[in-house]
Amino acid sequence: MKSLKLLILILLFQTKLFSQESPKREMRAAWISTVDNIDWPSKPGLSDKQMKSEMITILDNLRSNNLNTVIFQIRPTADAYYKSTKEPASHWITGTQGVAPGFDPLQMMIDEAGKRGMNVHVWLNPYRVQKDTVKEVLARTHLYFKKPELFLTYGKSRYFNPGYKETRDFVASVVGEIVRNYDIQAIHMDDYFYPYKIEGQEFPDDKAFAKEPRQFRDKDDWRRDNVDLIIKQIRDTIIANKPEVEFGISPFGVWRNIAKDSDGSDTRAGATNYDDLYADILKWQKENWIDYITPQLYWHIGFDRANFEVLAKWWAAHKYGTNVYIGHGDYKISKTAKEPEWRSPDQIVKQIEMIRTMPQIDGSMHFTANSFLKKGDTLRNALIEKQYKYIALTPEANRITRIKPQPPTSASIAHKGDKATLTWKAGINDKKYVIYKFSKGKITDFSNPANIYYVTTAVKLEVPNADLENYIYAVSALSQTQTESAPVEFIKK
């Protein structure tokens, strides 16, 4: 009888009848920006208690909107929101670079996000060291004071010089330390490779070009190769430490305009990845150096110079084996927005509806987390009612070797007063658990996200005792690669 029950569960688990309108697997992420205190903490110098409270508020809010991933910026300016032996604690936290808070922000983010069933991608800027050199904020322990020859100033900002091998080695060592020491889902970088060009100012890398030209004669090609080399080295560093950790890039929304390249998009963007930021994203995809891309499509549907629809279709067609997530500009939503398309959250809803019709696209990332707090119910109601009504699991990465989890064991229900506690034991390779809830006697479809009750890293969960008269619960495990085990039904003690 027990074997028959398990077989039925497995068969139900394997059915895939639910429509793409509300997929069981879909990336739903939000960037948590720390540079300039955009999202967290709200300002430098808060108490540990205040900072922890703000983090919990952000995570609770994102969870209530049925998001499943956070992109936490932990190295905005060659500094650290984690315990680092290589770089000082960020001045955006305590107000003084090198003075750390009384807790580890990244570890707290991992722990608290996990309790809420959310994954953590850590967001690093490879080259930026100081956003504004007018105000001196660097700690005396910073690498800048030990090896000033590795750095340069462009406009008001200070950067690592991308032309040096020593720069690449140092940044890769930073990534290696993070991957080894923290249980993260992915390393994430955005569009800031070479900085956006300043009119009338040439990026001052002549010395590096003369010293380490690597037989290049064209400086633009050399710059692109500099970025290629660091991407490849970071990829190799991740694989050498934890091959199950993903590497994702969130590029500017336009690779190249069609006027410059027949394979480019039908756009007229003023800047592009290839020509201005020296980031040849398509090469990284083709060479298997990255696992996902999230182009920042912060324009509305129909925008003449960079139409969201045109670009979403272009990136979908240029997938090359990576997972593709779309970056949405939720921050633009405002009743007083200059462009009428952004005066309500309907634009974001329409964008999600549109990309769900494109099977090559695997979900969304939203800029930024505070958009969900500041826009309040305006954004929440639009998404929850129309797009994010049910919990969704994150997609499996196409390029990561699957780690198979074992089903949880000893799944049982214990009663105490008006509460019931679901408990289970972890199996091999288990990282998170998916709790399913069905009407009693009607275990139906494990592919239907309407049946997902909760996702968590815990091995117990309280539910209302009264529910047990009308509902049946089951649990499955997720591995580091988001691979799901067969489910197990909870048995009353």
Short mmCIF file of C-alpha atoms in Angstrom, two decimals:
data_model
loop_
_atom_site.label_atom_id
_atom_site.label_comp_id
_atom_site.label_asym_id
_atom_site.label_seq_id
_atom_site.Cartn_x
_atom_site.Cartn_y
_atom_site.Cartn_z
CA MET A 1 0.00 0.00 0.00
CA LYS A 2 2.85 2.36 0.93
CA SER A 3 4.66 1.55 -2.33
CA LEU A 4 1.49 2.17 -4.34
CA LYS A 5 1.00 5.53 -2.64
CA LEU A 6 4.56 6.56 -3.44
CA LEU A 7 4.16 5.49 -7.08
CA ILE A 8 1.00 7.60 -7.38
CA LEU A 9 2.85 10.61 -5.93
CA ILE A 10 5.70 10.18 -8.40
CA LEU A 11 3.33 9.92 -11.37
CA LEU A 12 1.46 13.01 -10.27
CA PHE A 13 4.75 14.81 -9.74
CA GLN A 14 5.86 14.07 -13.28
CA THR A 15 2.75 15.45 -15.00
CA LYS A 16 3.20 18.81 -16.71
CA LEU A 17 -0.30 19.96 -17.49
CA PHE A 18 -0.30 23.45 -16.01
CA SER A 19 -0.20 26.31 -18.47
CA GLN A 20 2.63 28.75 -19.05
CA GLU A 21 0.31 31.51 -17.81
CA SER A 22 1.41 30.71 -14.28
CA PRO A 23 4.55 28.60 -14.53
CA LYS A 24 5.81 26.50 -11.67
CA ARG A 25 9.38 27.50 -12.53
CA GLU A 26 10.17 31.14 -13.21
CA MET A 27 12.89 33.51 -12.08
CA ARG A 28 11.38 36.32 -9.99
CA ALA A 29 14.23 38.32 -8.56
CA ALA A 30 14.86 41.80 -7.21
CA TRP A 31 18.15 43.65 -7.04
CA ILE A 32 19.06 44.89 -3.56
CA SER A 33 21.34 47.86 -4.30
CA THR A 34 23.78 49.02 -1.66
CA VAL A 35 25.74 51.66 -3.58
CA ASP A 36 24.57 55.12 -2.48
CA ASN A 37 22.33 53.28 0.04
CA ILE A 38 19.69 52.84 -2.67
CA ASP A 39 18.05 49.85 -0.96
CA TRP A 40 20.01 48.72 2.10
CA PRO A 41 20.89 50.03 4.56
CA SER A 42 18.80 53.18 4.10
CA LYS A 43 21.75 55.30 5.26
CA PRO A 44 25.21 54.74 6.72
CA GLY A 45 25.72 54.50 10.45
CA LEU A 46 22.49 52.82 11.55
CA SER A 47 22.63 50.51 14.55
CA ASP A 48 22.92 46.77 13.97
CA LYS A 49 19.35 46.40 15.17
CA GLN A 50 18.08 48.98 12.69
CA MET A 51 19.99 47.43 9.79
CA LYS A 52 18.74 43.94 10.61
CA SER A 53 15.17 45.23 10.86
CA GLU A 54 15.44 46.91 7.45
CA MET A 55 16.77 43.73 5.87
CA ILE A 56 13.92 41.66 7.32
CA THR A 57 11.40 44.23 6.08
CA ILE A 58 12.80 44.03 2.54
CA LEU A 59 12.79 40.22 2.52
CA ASP A 60 9.30 39.94 4.02
CA ASN A 61 8.03 42.36 1.41
CA LEU A 62 9.63 40.50 -1.49
CA ARG A 63 8.36 37.17 -0.17
CA SER A 64 4.82 38.59 0.15
CA ASN A 65 5.06 39.50 -3.54
CA ASN A 66 6.01 35.87 -4.33
CA LEU A 67 9.51 36.72 -5.50
CA ASN A 68 12.00 33.88 -5.13
CA THR A 69 15.49 35.40 -5.49
CA VAL A 70 17.47 38.40 -4.27
CA ILE A 71 20.48 39.89 -6.07
CA PHE A 72 22.43 41.35 -3.15
CA GLN A 73 25.12 43.91 -3.99
CA ILE A 74 28.05 42.93 -1.76
CA ARG A 75 30.96 44.68 -3.52
CA PRO A 76 29.75 48.02 -4.91
CA THR A 77 33.11 49.85 -4.78
CA ALA A 78 35.93 47.34 -4.15
CA ASP A 79 34.67 46.97 -0.58
CA ALA A 80 32.75 44.33 1.32
CA TYR A 81 29.32 43.54 2.74
CA TYR A 82 30.75 40.26 3.99
CA LYS A 83 33.79 39.02 5.91
CA SER A 84 36.69 39.62 3.58
CA THR A 85 40.42 39.18 4.01
CA LYS A 86 41.05 41.16 0.84
CA GLU A 87 39.00 44.35 1.02
CA PRO A 88 37.66 46.61 3.80
CA ALA A 89 34.06 46.77 4.96
CA SER A 90 32.04 49.23 2.88
CA HIS A 91 31.62 52.82 4.04
CA TRP A 92 28.02 52.60 2.83
CA ILE A 93 27.32 50.43 5.93
CA THR A 94 28.80 52.17 8.96
CA GLY A 95 29.91 55.46 7.38
CA THR A 96 33.61 54.56 7.64
CA GLN A 97 35.32 52.16 5.27
CA GLY A 98 37.03 49.39 7.18
CA VAL A 99 34.67 49.60 10.16
CA ALA A 100 32.37 46.59 9.94
CA PRO A 101 28.98 46.17 11.62
CA GLY A 102 28.56 43.70 14.47
CA PHE A 103 27.16 41.03 12.14
CA ASP A 104 27.89 39.61 8.70
CA PRO A 105 25.35 41.18 6.27
CA LEU A 106 25.80 38.52 3.59
CA GLN A 107 25.43 35.61 6.01
CA MET A 108 22.31 37.19 7.49
CA MET A 109 20.90 37.68 3.99
CA ILE A 110 21.56 34.02 3.13
CA ASP A 111 20.00 32.78 6.40
CA GLU A 112 16.92 34.99 6.32
CA ALA A 113 16.28 34.63 2.60
CA GLY A 114 16.59 30.85 2.99
CA LYS A 115 13.95 30.74 5.70
CA ARG A 116 11.64 32.41 3.19
CA GLY A 117 12.58 29.98 0.43
CA MET A 118 14.54 32.57 -1.53
CA ASN A 119 17.88 32.16 -3.30
CA VAL A 120 20.75 34.64 -3.00
CA HIS A 121 22.83 35.81 -5.95
CA VAL A 122 25.74 38.05 -4.92
CA TRP A 123 26.36 41.11 -7.05
CA LEU A 124 29.89 42.41 -7.55
CA ASN A 125 31.29 45.32 -9.50
CA PRO A 126 34.62 44.18 -10.96
CA TYR A 127 36.41 47.50 -11.53
CA ARG A 128 34.79 50.40 -9.65
CA VAL A 129 36.75 51.45 -6.55
CA GLN A 130 35.41 54.87 -5.60
CA LYS A 131 32.29 56.45 -7.00
CA ASP A 132 33.28 60.04 -6.20
CA THR A 133 36.91 60.96 -5.55
CA VAL A 134 35.90 64.42 -4.33
CA LYS A 135 35.21 62.80 -0.94
CA GLU A 136 38.05 60.60 0.25
CA VAL A 137 36.55 57.47 1.78
CA LEU A 138 39.16 54.76 1.21
CA ALA A 139 40.54 53.02 4.30
CA ARG A 140 44.31 53.02 4.66
CA THR A 141 44.20 49.22 4.43
CA HIS A 142 42.75 49.39 0.91
CA LEU A 143 44.78 47.87 -1.93
CA TYR A 144 44.83 51.32 -3.54
CA PHE A 145 47.46 52.49 -1.05
CA LYS A 146 49.56 49.35 -1.48
CA LYS A 147 49.48 49.17 -5.29
CA PRO A 148 48.42 52.57 -6.67
CA GLU A 149 49.77 51.62 -10.10
CA LEU A 150 46.77 49.27 -10.57
CA PHE A 151 44.28 52.14 -10.41
CA LEU A 152 43.20 55.12 -12.49
CA THR A 153 40.71 57.97 -12.31
CA TYR A 154 38.12 58.72 -15.01
CA GLY A 155 35.76 61.61 -14.45
CA LYS A 156 34.99 61.71 -10.74
CA SER A 157 35.42 57.97 -10.24
CA ARG A 158 38.35 55.68 -9.46
CA TYR A 159 38.72 52.25 -11.07
CA PHE A 160 40.97 49.24 -11.23
CA ASN A 161 42.82 49.39 -14.53
CA PRO A 162 41.27 46.56 -16.60
CA GLY A 163 44.41 46.29 -18.74
CA TYR A 164 46.57 44.59 -16.11
CA LYS A 165 46.78 40.88 -15.38
CA GLU A 166 47.26 41.74 -11.70
CA THR A 167 43.83 43.36 -11.70
CA ARG A 168 42.24 40.22 -13.10
CA ASP A 169 44.06 38.01 -10.62
CA PHE A 170 42.96 40.13 -7.67
CA VAL A 171 39.28 40.33 -8.70
CA ALA A 172 39.24 36.57 -9.35
CA SER A 173 40.71 35.98 -5.88
CA VAL A 174 37.89 38.06 -4.37
CA VAL A 175 35.34 35.90 -6.18
CA GLY A 176 37.09 32.72 -5.04
CA GLU A 177 36.96 33.78 -1.39
CA ILE A 178 33.23 34.51 -1.60
CA VAL A 179 32.38 31.26 -3.38
CA ARG A 180 34.37 29.18 -0.89
CA ASN A 181 33.01 30.83 2.24
CA TYR A 182 29.32 31.39 1.48
CA ASP A 183 26.42 29.17 0.42
CA ILE A 184 25.27 31.29 -2.51
CA GLN A 185 23.36 30.47 -5.67
CA ALA A 186 25.28 32.67 -8.09
CA ILE A 187 27.92 35.32 -8.72
CA HIS A 188 26.30 38.24 -10.54
CA MET A 189 27.72 41.25 -12.39
CA ASP A 190 25.83 44.03 -14.11
CA ASP A 191 26.69 46.41 -16.98
CA TYR A 192 29.61 48.27 -15.35
CA PHE A 193 32.71 46.88 -17.02
CA TYR A 194 34.56 49.71 -18.70
CA PRO A 195 32.65 52.80 -17.53
CA TYR A 196 30.13 54.62 -19.69
CA LYS A 197 32.01 57.12 -21.83
CA ILE A 198 32.34 60.74 -20.78
CA GLU A 199 32.13 63.11 -23.74
CA GLY A 200 35.46 64.70 -24.49
CA GLN A 201 37.44 62.44 -22.11
CA GLU A 202 39.48 59.43 -23.15
CA PHE A 203 39.77 56.54 -20.71
CA PRO A 204 43.38 56.85 -19.45
CA ASP A 205 44.78 53.39 -20.13
CA ASP A 206 47.64 54.22 -22.52
CA LYS A 207 50.30 52.97 -20.07
CA ALA A 208 48.60 49.62 -19.62
CA PHE A 209 48.15 49.25 -23.39
CA ALA A 210 51.86 49.95 -23.92
CA LYS A 211 52.93 47.62 -21.10
CA GLU A 212 50.63 44.63 -21.74
CA PRO A 213 49.35 44.89 -25.34
CA ARG A 214 49.25 41.09 -25.91
CA GLN A 215 50.02 41.74 -29.60
CA PHE A 216 46.86 43.84 -30.07
CA ARG A 217 47.16 46.93 -32.24
CA ASP A 218 43.58 48.17 -31.95
CA LYS A 219 42.85 49.49 -28.46
CA ASP A 220 39.12 48.74 -28.65
CA ASP A 221 39.81 45.08 -29.43
CA TRP A 222 42.39 45.00 -26.61
CA ARG A 223 39.84 46.46 -24.16
CA ARG A 224 37.26 43.85 -25.15
CA ASP A 225 39.87 41.16 -24.67
CA ASN A 226 40.64 42.54 -21.19
CA VAL A 227 37.02 42.00 -20.22
CA ASP A 228 36.88 38.62 -21.96
CA LEU A 229 39.87 37.51 -19.90
CA ILE A 230 38.38 38.51 -16.56
CA ILE A 231 35.04 36.84 -17.36
CA LYS A 232 36.80 33.61 -18.35
CA GLN A 233 39.01 33.74 -15.24
CA ILE A 234 36.05 34.30 -12.94
CA ARG A 235 34.24 31.39 -14.57
CA ASP A 236 37.29 29.15 -14.05
CA THR A 237 37.59 30.32 -10.43
CA ILE A 238 33.97 29.42 -9.68
CA ILE A 239 34.31 25.99 -11.27
CA ALA A 240 37.52 25.30 -9.34
CA ASN A 241 35.78 26.05 -6.04
CA LYS A 242 32.08 25.18 -6.39
CA PRO A 243 31.01 24.19 -9.91
CA GLU A 244 27.36 24.23 -8.84
CA VAL A 245 27.46 28.03 -8.36
CA GLU A 246 26.10 29.95 -11.34
CA PHE A 247 27.69 32.97 -13.02
CA GLY A 248 25.27 35.56 -14.33
CA ILE A 249 25.66 38.87 -16.17
CA SER A 250 23.09 41.67 -16.37
CA PRO A 251 24.23 43.71 -19.36
CA PHE A 252 22.97 47.01 -20.70
CA GLY A 253 19.92 46.21 -22.81
CA VAL A 254 21.54 46.68 -26.23
CA TRP A 255 24.47 44.55 -27.43
CA ARG A 256 24.93 46.49 -30.70
CA ASN A 257 22.63 48.56 -32.87
CA ILE A 258 21.79 47.10 -36.26
CA ALA A 259 23.39 50.14 -37.93
CA LYS A 260 26.78 48.91 -36.63
CA ASP A 261 26.25 45.17 -36.97
CA SER A 262 23.77 43.18 -39.06
CA ASP A 263 23.34 40.83 -36.11
CA GLY A 264 22.52 43.73 -33.79
CA SER A 265 19.06 44.74 -32.61
CA ASP A 266 16.75 47.12 -34.46
CA THR A 267 17.51 49.91 -31.99
CA ARG A 268 19.17 53.34 -31.90
CA ALA A 269 20.71 53.24 -28.43
CA GLY A 270 23.24 55.95 -27.58
CA ALA A 271 25.56 53.42 -25.89
CA THR A 272 26.03 49.69 -26.39
CA ASN A 273 27.79 46.85 -24.61
CA TYR A 274 30.15 45.98 -27.43
CA ASP A 275 31.19 49.43 -28.64
CA ASP A 276 31.14 51.48 -25.43
CA LEU A 277 31.47 49.14 -22.43
CA TYR A 278 33.75 46.70 -24.29
CA ALA A 279 31.60 43.79 -23.14
CA ASP A 280 31.10 41.17 -25.86
CA ILE A 281 28.20 39.43 -24.14
CA LEU A 282 27.38 37.13 -27.05
CA LYS A 283 30.92 35.75 -27.06
CA TRP A 284 30.65 34.88 -23.35
CA GLN A 285 27.41 33.04 -24.03
CA LYS A 286 28.80 31.15 -27.00
CA GLU A 287 32.00 30.22 -25.15
CA ASN A 288 30.05 28.79 -22.20
CA TRP A 289 31.59 31.32 -19.79
CA ILE A 290 28.31 32.44 -18.21
CA ASP A 291 25.17 30.62 -17.09
CA TYR A 292 22.57 33.34 -17.43
CA ILE A 293 22.02 36.81 -18.82
CA THR A 294 19.58 39.47 -17.62
CA PRO A 295 19.54 42.31 -20.15
CA GLN A 296 18.38 45.53 -18.53
CA LEU A 297 15.35 46.40 -20.65
CA TYR A 298 14.35 49.52 -18.75
CA TRP A 299 12.32 50.91 -21.65
CA HIS A 300 8.60 50.63 -22.31
CA ILE A 301 6.86 48.58 -24.97
CA GLY A 302 6.86 50.69 -28.12
CA PHE A 303 9.71 53.06 -27.14
CA ASP A 304 11.07 54.26 -30.48
CA ARG A 305 14.86 54.05 -29.88
CA ALA A 306 14.85 50.87 -27.79
CA ASN A 307 11.53 49.04 -27.89
CA PHE A 308 11.10 46.55 -25.03
CA GLU A 309 9.35 44.06 -27.32
CA VAL A 310 12.04 44.25 -30.02
CA LEU A 311 14.81 43.74 -27.48
CA ALA A 312 13.10 40.93 -25.55
CA LYS A 313 12.68 39.03 -28.83
CA TRP A 314 16.29 39.77 -29.82
CA TRP A 315 17.76 38.44 -26.56
CA ALA A 316 15.43 35.41 -26.70
CA ALA A 317 16.79 34.64 -30.17
CA HIS A 318 20.39 35.06 -28.95
CA LYS A 319 20.22 32.64 -26.04
CA TYR A 320 23.12 30.34 -26.98
CA GLY A 321 22.38 27.91 -24.16
CA THR A 322 22.24 30.39 -21.29
CA ASN A 323 19.19 31.01 -19.17
CA VAL A 324 17.64 34.35 -20.14
CA TYR A 325 15.92 36.58 -17.59
CA ILE A 326 14.63 40.05 -18.37
CA GLY A 327 15.51 43.07 -16.25
CA HIS A 328 12.50 45.35 -15.65
CA GLY A 329 12.65 49.05 -14.71
CA ASP A 330 10.08 49.05 -11.90
CA TYR A 331 11.80 52.13 -10.45
CA LYS A 332 10.33 54.19 -13.31
CA ILE A 333 6.74 53.70 -12.16
CA SER A 334 5.36 57.06 -11.03
CA LYS A 335 2.08 58.93 -11.36
CA THR A 336 4.08 61.91 -12.58
CA ALA A 337 6.37 60.01 -14.98
CA LYS A 338 7.25 61.97 -18.12
CA GLU A 339 6.39 58.97 -20.26
CA PRO A 340 2.71 58.05 -19.76
CA GLU A 341 3.52 54.34 -20.13
CA TRP A 342 5.20 54.43 -16.70
CA ARG A 343 2.37 56.12 -14.80
CA SER A 344 1.00 52.78 -13.58
CA PRO A 345 2.40 49.28 -12.95
CA ASP A 346 0.46 48.03 -15.97
CA GLN A 347 3.62 48.43 -18.04
CA ILE A 348 5.44 45.83 -15.91
CA VAL A 349 2.43 43.51 -16.01
CA LYS A 350 2.31 43.77 -19.82
CA GLN A 351 6.03 43.10 -20.07
CA ILE A 352 5.74 39.93 -17.98
CA GLU A 353 2.74 38.80 -20.02
CA MET A 354 4.75 39.39 -23.19
CA ILE A 355 7.88 37.48 -22.17
CA ARG A 356 5.82 34.54 -20.94
CA THR A 357 4.82 34.00 -24.56
CA MET A 358 8.52 33.54 -25.40
CA PRO A 359 9.61 30.04 -24.31
CA GLN A 360 13.31 30.98 -24.53
CA ILE A 361 12.89 33.46 -21.65
CA ASP A 362 12.99 32.04 -18.13
CA GLY A 363 11.72 34.90 -15.96
CA SER A 364 12.38 38.36 -14.63
CA MET A 365 14.54 40.51 -12.37
CA HIS A 366 13.20 43.77 -10.98
CA PHE A 367 15.13 46.97 -10.28
CA THR A 368 15.07 47.58 -7.38
CA ALA A 369 13.86 45.92 -4.17
CA ASN A 370 12.67 49.24 -2.77
CA SER A 371 10.33 49.63 -5.72
CA PHE A 372 8.17 47.00 -4.04
CA LEU A 373 8.20 48.98 -0.78
CA LYS A 374 7.84 52.47 -2.20
CA LYS A 375 5.15 51.61 -4.74
CA GLY A 376 3.29 49.65 -2.05
CA ASP A 377 -0.01 48.06 -2.96
CA THR A 378 -0.02 49.79 -6.35
CA LEU A 379 2.65 47.43 -7.65
CA ARG A 380 1.85 44.54 -5.34
CA ASN A 381 -1.80 44.26 -6.32
CA ALA A 382 -1.02 44.43 -10.02
CA LEU A 383 1.54 41.62 -9.82
CA ILE A 384 -0.16 39.38 -7.27
CA GLU A 385 -3.54 39.56 -8.95
CA LYS A 386 -2.30 39.11 -12.50
CA GLN A 387 1.18 37.55 -12.59
CA TYR A 388 2.64 36.42 -9.26
CA LYS A 389 -0.42 34.96 -7.59
CA TYR A 390 1.34 31.69 -6.77
CA ILE A 391 4.81 30.81 -5.50
CA ALA A 392 7.23 29.77 -8.26
CA LEU A 393 10.44 27.79 -8.01
CA THR A 394 13.52 29.18 -9.75
CA PRO A 395 14.61 27.56 -13.02
CA GLU A 396 17.42 25.06 -13.23
CA ALA A 397 20.46 26.51 -14.99
CA ASN A 398 21.00 24.98 -18.43
CA ARG A 399 24.77 24.78 -18.02
CA ILE A 400 25.16 23.52 -14.46
CA THR A 401 25.44 19.77 -13.89
CA ARG A 402 22.36 18.72 -11.94
CA ILE A 403 22.77 17.64 -8.33
CA LYS A 404 20.06 15.12 -7.52
CA PRO A 405 18.52 15.48 -4.06
CA GLN A 406 17.10 12.62 -2.04
CA PRO A 407 13.46 12.88 -0.92
CA PRO A 408 13.02 13.96 2.69
CA THR A 409 12.33 11.17 5.17
CA SER A 410 10.20 10.77 8.31
CA ALA A 411 7.63 13.33 7.08
CA SER A 412 5.09 13.51 9.89
CA ILE A 413 2.50 15.77 11.50
CA ALA A 414 2.38 16.44 15.25
CA HIS A 415 -0.51 18.24 17.04
CA LYS A 416 -0.24 20.71 19.85
CA GLY A 417 -3.17 22.93 20.79
CA ASP A 418 -4.49 24.82 17.78
CA LYS A 419 -1.22 24.31 15.88
CA ALA A 420 0.13 21.40 13.92
CA THR A 421 3.80 21.01 13.07
CA LEU A 422 5.06 19.40 9.89
CA THR A 423 8.50 17.87 10.42
CA TRP A 424 10.84 15.94 8.18
CA LYS A 425 14.47 14.85 7.93
CA ALA A 426 16.90 16.05 5.31
CA GLY A 427 18.13 13.72 2.63
CA ILE A 428 21.44 13.80 0.75
CA ASN A 429 22.02 17.02 -1.26
CA ASP A 430 18.91 18.71 0.13
CA LYS A 431 19.11 22.52 0.35
CA LYS A 432 15.48 23.67 0.43
CA TYR A 433 12.06 22.10 0.76
CA VAL A 434 8.82 22.63 -1.13
CA ILE A 435 5.65 22.12 0.90
CA TYR A 436 2.55 21.21 -1.13
CA LYS A 437 -1.04 21.48 0.09
CA PHE A 438 -3.99 19.64 -1.46
CA SER A 439 -7.66 19.30 -0.66
CA LYS A 440 -8.10 16.11 1.36
CA GLY A 441 -8.26 13.02 -0.80
CA LYS A 442 -7.36 15.03 -3.90
CA ILE A 443 -3.61 14.98 -4.45
CA THR A 444 -3.67 16.10 -8.04
CA ASP A 445 -0.86 17.92 -9.83
CA PHE A 446 2.56 18.74 -8.45
CA SER A 447 3.29 20.88 -11.54
CA ASN A 448 0.49 23.29 -10.62
CA PRO A 449 2.01 26.17 -8.58
CA ALA A 450 -1.39 26.76 -6.96
CA ASN A 451 -0.59 23.70 -4.85
CA ILE A 452 2.70 25.07 -3.48
CA TYR A 453 2.17 26.19 0.10
CA TYR A 454 5.65 27.29 1.13
CA VAL A 455 9.38 26.95 0.37
CA THR A 456 11.99 27.01 3.12
CA THR A 457 15.42 25.82 4.29
CA ALA A 458 13.93 24.73 7.63
CA VAL A 459 12.97 21.12 8.41
CA LYS A 460 9.72 21.96 10.13
CA LEU A 461 6.76 24.22 9.52
CA GLU A 462 3.73 25.17 11.61
CA VAL A 463 0.30 25.02 9.99
CA PRO A 464 -3.20 25.59 11.43
CA ASN A 465 -4.44 22.46 13.17
CA ALA A 466 -7.88 22.97 11.65
CA ASP A 467 -6.39 22.56 8.16
CA LEU A 468 -5.67 18.90 8.79
CA GLU A 469 -9.35 18.04 8.57
CA ASN A 470 -9.53 19.37 5.02
CA TYR A 471 -6.06 19.23 3.54
CA ILE A 472 -3.17 16.86 2.82
CA TYR A 473 0.44 18.05 2.84
CA ALA A 474 3.47 16.71 0.98
CA VAL A 475 7.13 17.75 0.84
CA SER A 476 9.91 17.53 -1.75
CA ALA A 477 13.55 18.62 -1.62
CA LEU A 478 15.49 21.03 -3.81
CA SER A 479 19.24 20.71 -4.35
CA GLN A 480 21.74 23.51 -4.89
CA THR A 481 21.00 23.28 -8.63
CA GLN A 482 17.25 23.71 -7.99
CA THR A 483 16.63 20.09 -8.99
CA GLU A 484 13.56 18.69 -7.21
CA SER A 485 13.20 15.28 -5.59
CA ALA A 486 10.10 13.10 -5.64
CA PRO A 487 7.54 14.24 -3.05
CA VAL A 488 6.63 12.52 0.19
CA GLU A 489 3.26 12.74 1.89
CA PHE A 490 3.09 13.78 5.57
CA ILE A 491 1.74 11.05 7.90
CA LYS A 492 -0.02 11.85 11.16
CA LYS A 493 1.80 10.61 14.24
#
